[in-house]
Amino acid sequence: MLRTHNCGELRRENDGQPVSLAGWVHSYREQGRELVFVDLRDRYGKTQVVFNTDEDSRIDELARKLRREDVIHVEGTVRYRGDGLTNPKLDTGEIEVRVTQLKLLSRSKTPPFEIEGGDLPNEELRLSHRFLDLRRPELQKNIRLRHDLTQAVRAYFNERDFLEIETPMLGRSTPEGARDYLVPSRVHPGSFYALPQSPQIYKQILMVSGFDRYYQIARCFRDEDLRADRQPEFTQIDLEMSFVDRDDVLEMIDGLVSSVMKQVRDIDVPLPLPRYTHAEVMEKYGTDKPDLRFGMPIHDISEIAAESDFSVFKTVIGNGGRIRGLTVKNGAEAYSRRLLDVDLKKFVGEYGARGLAYMKVVGGALESTIAKFFSAEQQQAIIATMEAEDGDLLLFVADSWKVTCAALAALRNRIAKEQNLYDPASFSCLWVVDFPLFTWNPDEDRFDAEHHPFCQPNAEDVEYLNTDPGKVRADSYDLVVNGYEAASGSVRIHDSEIQKAIFDLLRIDSEEAERRFGFLLDALRFGAPPHAGIALGLDRWVMMLAGNDNIREVIAFPKTQRAADLLSGAPSEVDEQQLLDLHIELSEPPAAE
RNA sequence: GGGGGCGUAGCUCAGUUGGUUAGAGCGCCAGCCUGUCACGCUGGAGGUCGCGGGUUCGAGUCCCGUCGCCCUCGCCA
């Protein structure tokens, strides 16, 4: 071993002890020719080491050549620094190591950015020099947190009879859902594997095989556009249970969430986590993943507006639309006319809203350019419906149901942030249940599965399967944390006849269904237990627990928005021979250098 | 595919209505300094203003195109 201690553990009690340390030169301070201080750093902390000619002039000579990020090994003696000479900012600040032997293990080029202190460099540089970026304490902390979370998850499931089972990365492409990452087969010309979007089918088959309780920290791949909270490869905490119903899964995850939050961040989560129906949150918050760290629900004034003289609202209602809005408490003064007419209007426009109407509540009545279209009685009705008081600002979107949802949900999040309506360090966890089983796809003239095609219809709604499929609720559930989808799951179909019926509704004919999912259908015909499961987005959980809003901050080697790895240079062109082996011919030659 | 933002020294940024030799802080290099710890002091080096084209007597600045990064809509069973 090169070291007896790490750089974060020496204390005054170690005074006089001979030690050896190794690490990176974090900073370097020369005091005249014969006294040199170095803060030596490793992932445990920093320790000041001292070189002094009194001890050995050769060491001192070498010490003066040290530069930041050089890797060195020192031997020496721990010494209390002396009264008035300690540094309270360092855990090891009461002591220093007086060096008697110095060895330069590795020289460092001058780093392109500072490891600590100063403004963060742009992300491009951070990603191309990720090995340096990862030395920063923030990322070290995040990666550590990720480890802690993963271990807490494993411990929780291991204690409850779950088996951790791996499933294939090279699988079959199922064109439903997200775009697949494809891997060409060398031995089967013209055929491709797909990287898993999730281990969905395999884990269901594991239930059929009798494994009863499965979990996996599973890497998943989706070739879709990236966002701040989305990477093309990401990690799910995936699990599946047999002989359970919805509530069993929800309770299991309630326990997981509270246990993990307590363990890794000492956060107390009251159980059970509240449950809302999909219909309820869409009506109240306009989204299936509401951030409930604050209130500000959506209110609907369609009925009042229909009776008013305001033709813009009446036309929308005549076309089957809705007039819905938000009440910004004490917001009347907070938003200037310019902000409302330009910024916020443009903002809701991104979600398809053609306009943003606003009113202020002043002296118990409405003040607005459109107030004149509403009678005194209607104004009172609006104030009552919006639960508004003097000084409040009312914001309205008049549009289709869908557009009012999207625009107001986004607006609600934006305003809450701007108005500091919540503590960003707080947590709100909730379940959303009873999602619709299908959504109508007008482009393809058919229904699409809202969750995935293996989701069990709610028993009460089975009668609508043939008459009104849009009405059928699914036995599915999402866990929402701070406005993020943090987990998603469902009770699965374990009857091949029902599964076939669902495929029919999705216009996947039996031949096609057999071709795509035959192995699952076949498995379901050999004695499938009722089963249900869920998958949690590990990266998002770590991100939230790290107090971050960017998933790249909790992934060691993330990709850019264009799915490139700036460190390794992936994706890259390959040799002609590799393409030949894979029977691949490029339709367009790559651009010349 | 659409919308928005950014790109000037190694890093973070400033740079006026288009006008002399493009600046600052940090970092880097050299020297000085025996108790520093954001050390201090003195001096110095360092620029394809992302790239290409255009307008102009003159472009970091204006116009067109293009590349990269970020946010976002669509997309993400």
PDB file of N, CA, C and O in Angstrom, chain A residues 478-502:
ATOM      1  N   ASP A 478     -48.364   5.781 -11.693  1.00  0.00           N
ATOM      2  CA  ASP A 478     -47.101   6.518 -11.801  1.00  0.00           C
ATOM      3  C   ASP A 478     -46.782   7.104 -10.435  1.00  0.00           C
ATOM      4  O   ASP A 478     -47.680   7.560  -9.726  1.00  0.00           O
ATOM      5  N   LEU A 479     -45.515   7.114 -10.108  1.00  0.00           N
ATOM      6  CA  LEU A 479     -45.078   7.815  -8.911  1.00  0.00           C
ATOM      7  C   LEU A 479     -44.476   9.150  -9.367  1.00  0.00           C
ATOM      8  O   LEU A 479     -43.584   9.172 -10.215  1.00  0.00           O
ATOM      9  N   VAL A 480     -45.019  10.237  -8.831  1.00  0.00           N
ATOM     10  CA  VAL A 480     -44.596  11.568  -9.254  1.00  0.00           C
ATOM     11  C   VAL A 480     -43.874  12.257  -8.092  1.00  0.00           C
ATOM     12  O   VAL A 480     -44.385  12.291  -6.976  1.00  0.00           O
ATOM     13  N   VAL A 481     -42.684  12.742  -8.365  1.00  0.00           N
ATOM     14  CA  VAL A 481     -41.913  13.453  -7.344  1.00  0.00           C
ATOM     15  C   VAL A 481     -41.513  14.825  -7.884  1.00  0.00           C
ATOM     16  O   VAL A 481     -40.862  14.919  -8.928  1.00  0.00           O
ATOM     17  N   ASN A 482     -41.929  15.854  -7.203  1.00  0.00           N
ATOM     18  CA  ASN A 482     -41.571  17.228  -7.574  1.00  0.00           C
ATOM     19  C   ASN A 482     -41.817  17.525  -9.049  1.00  0.00           C
ATOM     20  O   ASN A 482     -41.057  18.244  -9.689  1.00  0.00           O
ATOM     21  N   GLY A 483     -42.875  16.952  -9.580  1.00  0.00           N
ATOM     22  CA  GLY A 483     -43.214  17.234 -10.971  1.00  0.00           C
ATOM     23  C   GLY A 483     -42.493  16.363 -11.986  1.00  0.00           C
ATOM     24  O   GLY A 483     -42.616  16.598 -13.180  1.00  0.00           O
ATOM     25  N   TYR A 484     -41.721  15.415 -11.516  1.00  0.00           N
ATOM     26  CA  TYR A 484     -41.073  14.470 -12.422  1.00  0.00           C
ATOM     27  C   TYR A 484     -41.758  13.115 -12.334  1.00  0.00           C
ATOM     28  O   TYR A 484     -42.170  12.688 -11.251  1.00  0.00           O
ATOM     29  N   GLU A 485     -41.846  12.418 -13.478  1.00  0.00           N
ATOM     30  CA  GLU A 485     -42.277  11.027 -13.439  1.00  0.00           C
ATOM     31  C   GLU A 485     -41.117  10.234 -12.872  1.00  0.00           C
ATOM     32  O   GLU A 485     -40.076  10.088 -13.514  1.00  0.00           O
ATOM     33  N   ALA A 486     -41.295   9.723 -11.653  1.00  0.00           N
ATOM     34  CA  ALA A 486     -40.192   9.064 -10.965  1.00  0.00           C
ATOM     35  C   ALA A 486     -40.294   7.551 -11.036  1.00  0.00           C
ATOM     36  O   ALA A 486     -39.329   6.843 -10.776  1.00  0.00           O
ATOM     37  N   ALA A 487     -41.484   7.056 -11.370  1.00  0.00           N
ATOM     38  CA  ALA A 487     -41.679   5.613 -11.511  1.00  0.00           C
ATOM     39  C   ALA A 487     -42.978   5.388 -12.265  1.00  0.00           C
ATOM     40  O   ALA A 487     -43.867   6.245 -12.243  1.00  0.00           O
ATOM     41  N   SER A 488     -43.056   4.252 -12.938  1.00  0.00           N
ATOM     42  CA  SER A 488     -44.254   3.956 -13.701  1.00  0.00           C
ATOM     43  C   SER A 488     -44.427   2.453 -13.764  1.00  0.00           C
ATOM     44  O   SER A 488     -43.462   1.723 -13.972  1.00  0.00           O
ATOM     45  N   GLY A 489     -45.669   2.006 -13.557  1.00  0.00           N
ATOM     46  CA  GLY A 489     -45.882   0.568 -13.575  1.00  0.00           C
ATOM     47  C   GLY A 489     -47.333   0.207 -13.749  1.00  0.00           C
ATOM     48  O   GLY A 489     -48.191   1.083 -13.913  1.00  0.00           O
ATOM     49  N   SER A 490     -47.593  -1.087 -13.710  1.00  0.00           N
ATOM     50  CA  SER A 490     -48.976  -1.536 -13.890  1.00  0.00           C
ATOM     51  C   SER A 490     -49.135  -2.977 -13.468  1.00  0.00           C
ATOM     52  O   SER A 490     -48.157  -3.706 -13.307  1.00  0.00           O
ATOM     53  N   VAL A 491     -50.407  -3.345 -13.283  1.00  0.00           N
ATOM     54  CA  VAL A 491     -50.756  -4.757 -13.199  1.00  0.00           C
ATOM     55  C   VAL A 491     -50.758  -5.265 -14.634  1.00  0.00           C
ATOM     56  O   VAL A 491     -51.231  -4.575 -15.536  1.00  0.00           O
ATOM     57  N   ARG A 492     -50.178  -6.456 -14.854  1.00  0.00           N
ATOM     58  CA  ARG A 492     -50.045  -6.944 -16.228  1.00  0.00           C
ATOM     59  C   ARG A 492     -51.181  -7.907 -16.578  1.00  0.00           C
ATOM     60  O   ARG A 492     -51.779  -8.525 -15.697  1.00  0.00           O
ATOM     61  N   ILE A 493     -51.395  -8.027 -17.838  1.00  0.00           N
ATOM     62  CA  ILE A 493     -52.326  -9.046 -18.320  1.00  0.00           C
ATOM     63  C   ILE A 493     -51.650 -10.407 -18.160  1.00  0.00           C
ATOM     64  O   ILE A 493     -50.517 -10.583 -18.587  1.00  0.00           O
ATOM     65  N   HIS A 494     -52.335 -11.362 -17.530  1.00  0.00           N
ATOM     66  CA  HIS A 494     -51.716 -12.679 -17.419  1.00  0.00           C
ATOM     67  C   HIS A 494     -52.556 -13.728 -18.144  1.00  0.00           C
ATOM     68  O   HIS A 494     -52.383 -14.930 -17.964  1.00  0.00           O
ATOM     69  N   ASP A 495     -53.494 -13.247 -18.962  1.00  0.00           N
ATOM     70  CA  ASP A 495     -54.377 -14.135 -19.697  1.00  0.00           C
ATOM     71  C   ASP A 495     -54.174 -13.860 -21.185  1.00  0.00           C
ATOM     72  O   ASP A 495     -54.351 -12.738 -21.648  1.00  0.00           O
ATOM     73  N   SER A 496     -53.774 -14.884 -21.919  1.00  0.00           N
ATOM     74  CA  SER A 496     -53.415 -14.659 -23.322  1.00  0.00           C
ATOM     75  C   SER A 496     -54.633 -14.224 -24.140  1.00  0.00           C
ATOM     76  O   SER A 496     -54.478 -13.520 -25.135  1.00  0.00           O
ATOM     77  N   GLU A 497     -55.855 -14.601 -23.716  1.00  0.00           N
ATOM     78  CA  GLU A 497     -57.048 -14.185 -24.459  1.00  0.00           C
ATOM     79  C   GLU A 497     -57.262 -12.670 -24.320  1.00  0.00           C
ATOM     80  O   GLU A 497     -57.526 -11.981 -25.300  1.00  0.00           O
ATOM     81  N   ILE A 498     -57.140 -12.166 -23.081  1.00  0.00           N
ATOM     82  CA  ILE A 498     -57.279 -10.714 -22.888  1.00  0.00           C
ATOM     83  C   ILE A 498     -56.153  -9.998 -23.624  1.00  0.00           C
ATOM     84  O   ILE A 498     -56.363  -8.981 -24.282  1.00  0.00           O
ATOM     85  N   GLN A 499     -54.966 -10.577 -23.543  1.00  0.00           N
ATOM     86  CA  GLN A 499     -53.835  -9.953 -24.231  1.00  0.00           C
ATOM     87  C   GLN A 499     -54.116  -9.846 -25.729  1.00  0.00           C
ATOM     88  O   GLN A 499     -53.844  -8.836 -26.350  1.00  0.00           O
ATOM     89  N   LYS A 500     -54.704 -10.905 -26.278  1.00  0.00           N
ATOM     90  CA  LYS A 500     -55.019 -10.874 -27.713  1.00  0.00           C
ATOM     91  C   LYS A 500     -56.065  -9.806 -28.011  1.00  0.00           C
ATOM     92  O   LYS A 500     -55.986  -9.092 -29.021  1.00  0.00           O
ATOM     93  N   ALA A 501     -57.041  -9.692 -27.119  1.00  0.00           N
ATOM     94  CA  ALA A 501     -58.100  -8.697 -27.310  1.00  0.00           C
ATOM     95  C   ALA A 501     -57.502  -7.284 -27.324  1.00  0.00           C
ATOM     96  O   ALA A 501     -57.906  -6.431 -28.118  1.00  0.00           O
ATOM     97  N   ILE A 502     -56.536  -7.050 -26.442  1.00  0.00           N
ATOM     98  CA  ILE A 502     -55.892  -5.742 -26.418  1.00  0.00           C
ATOM     99  C   ILE A 502     -55.122  -5.506 -27.715  1.00  0.00           C
ATOM    100  O   ILE A 502     -55.198  -4.433 -28.313  1.00  0.00           O
TER     101      ILE A 502
END
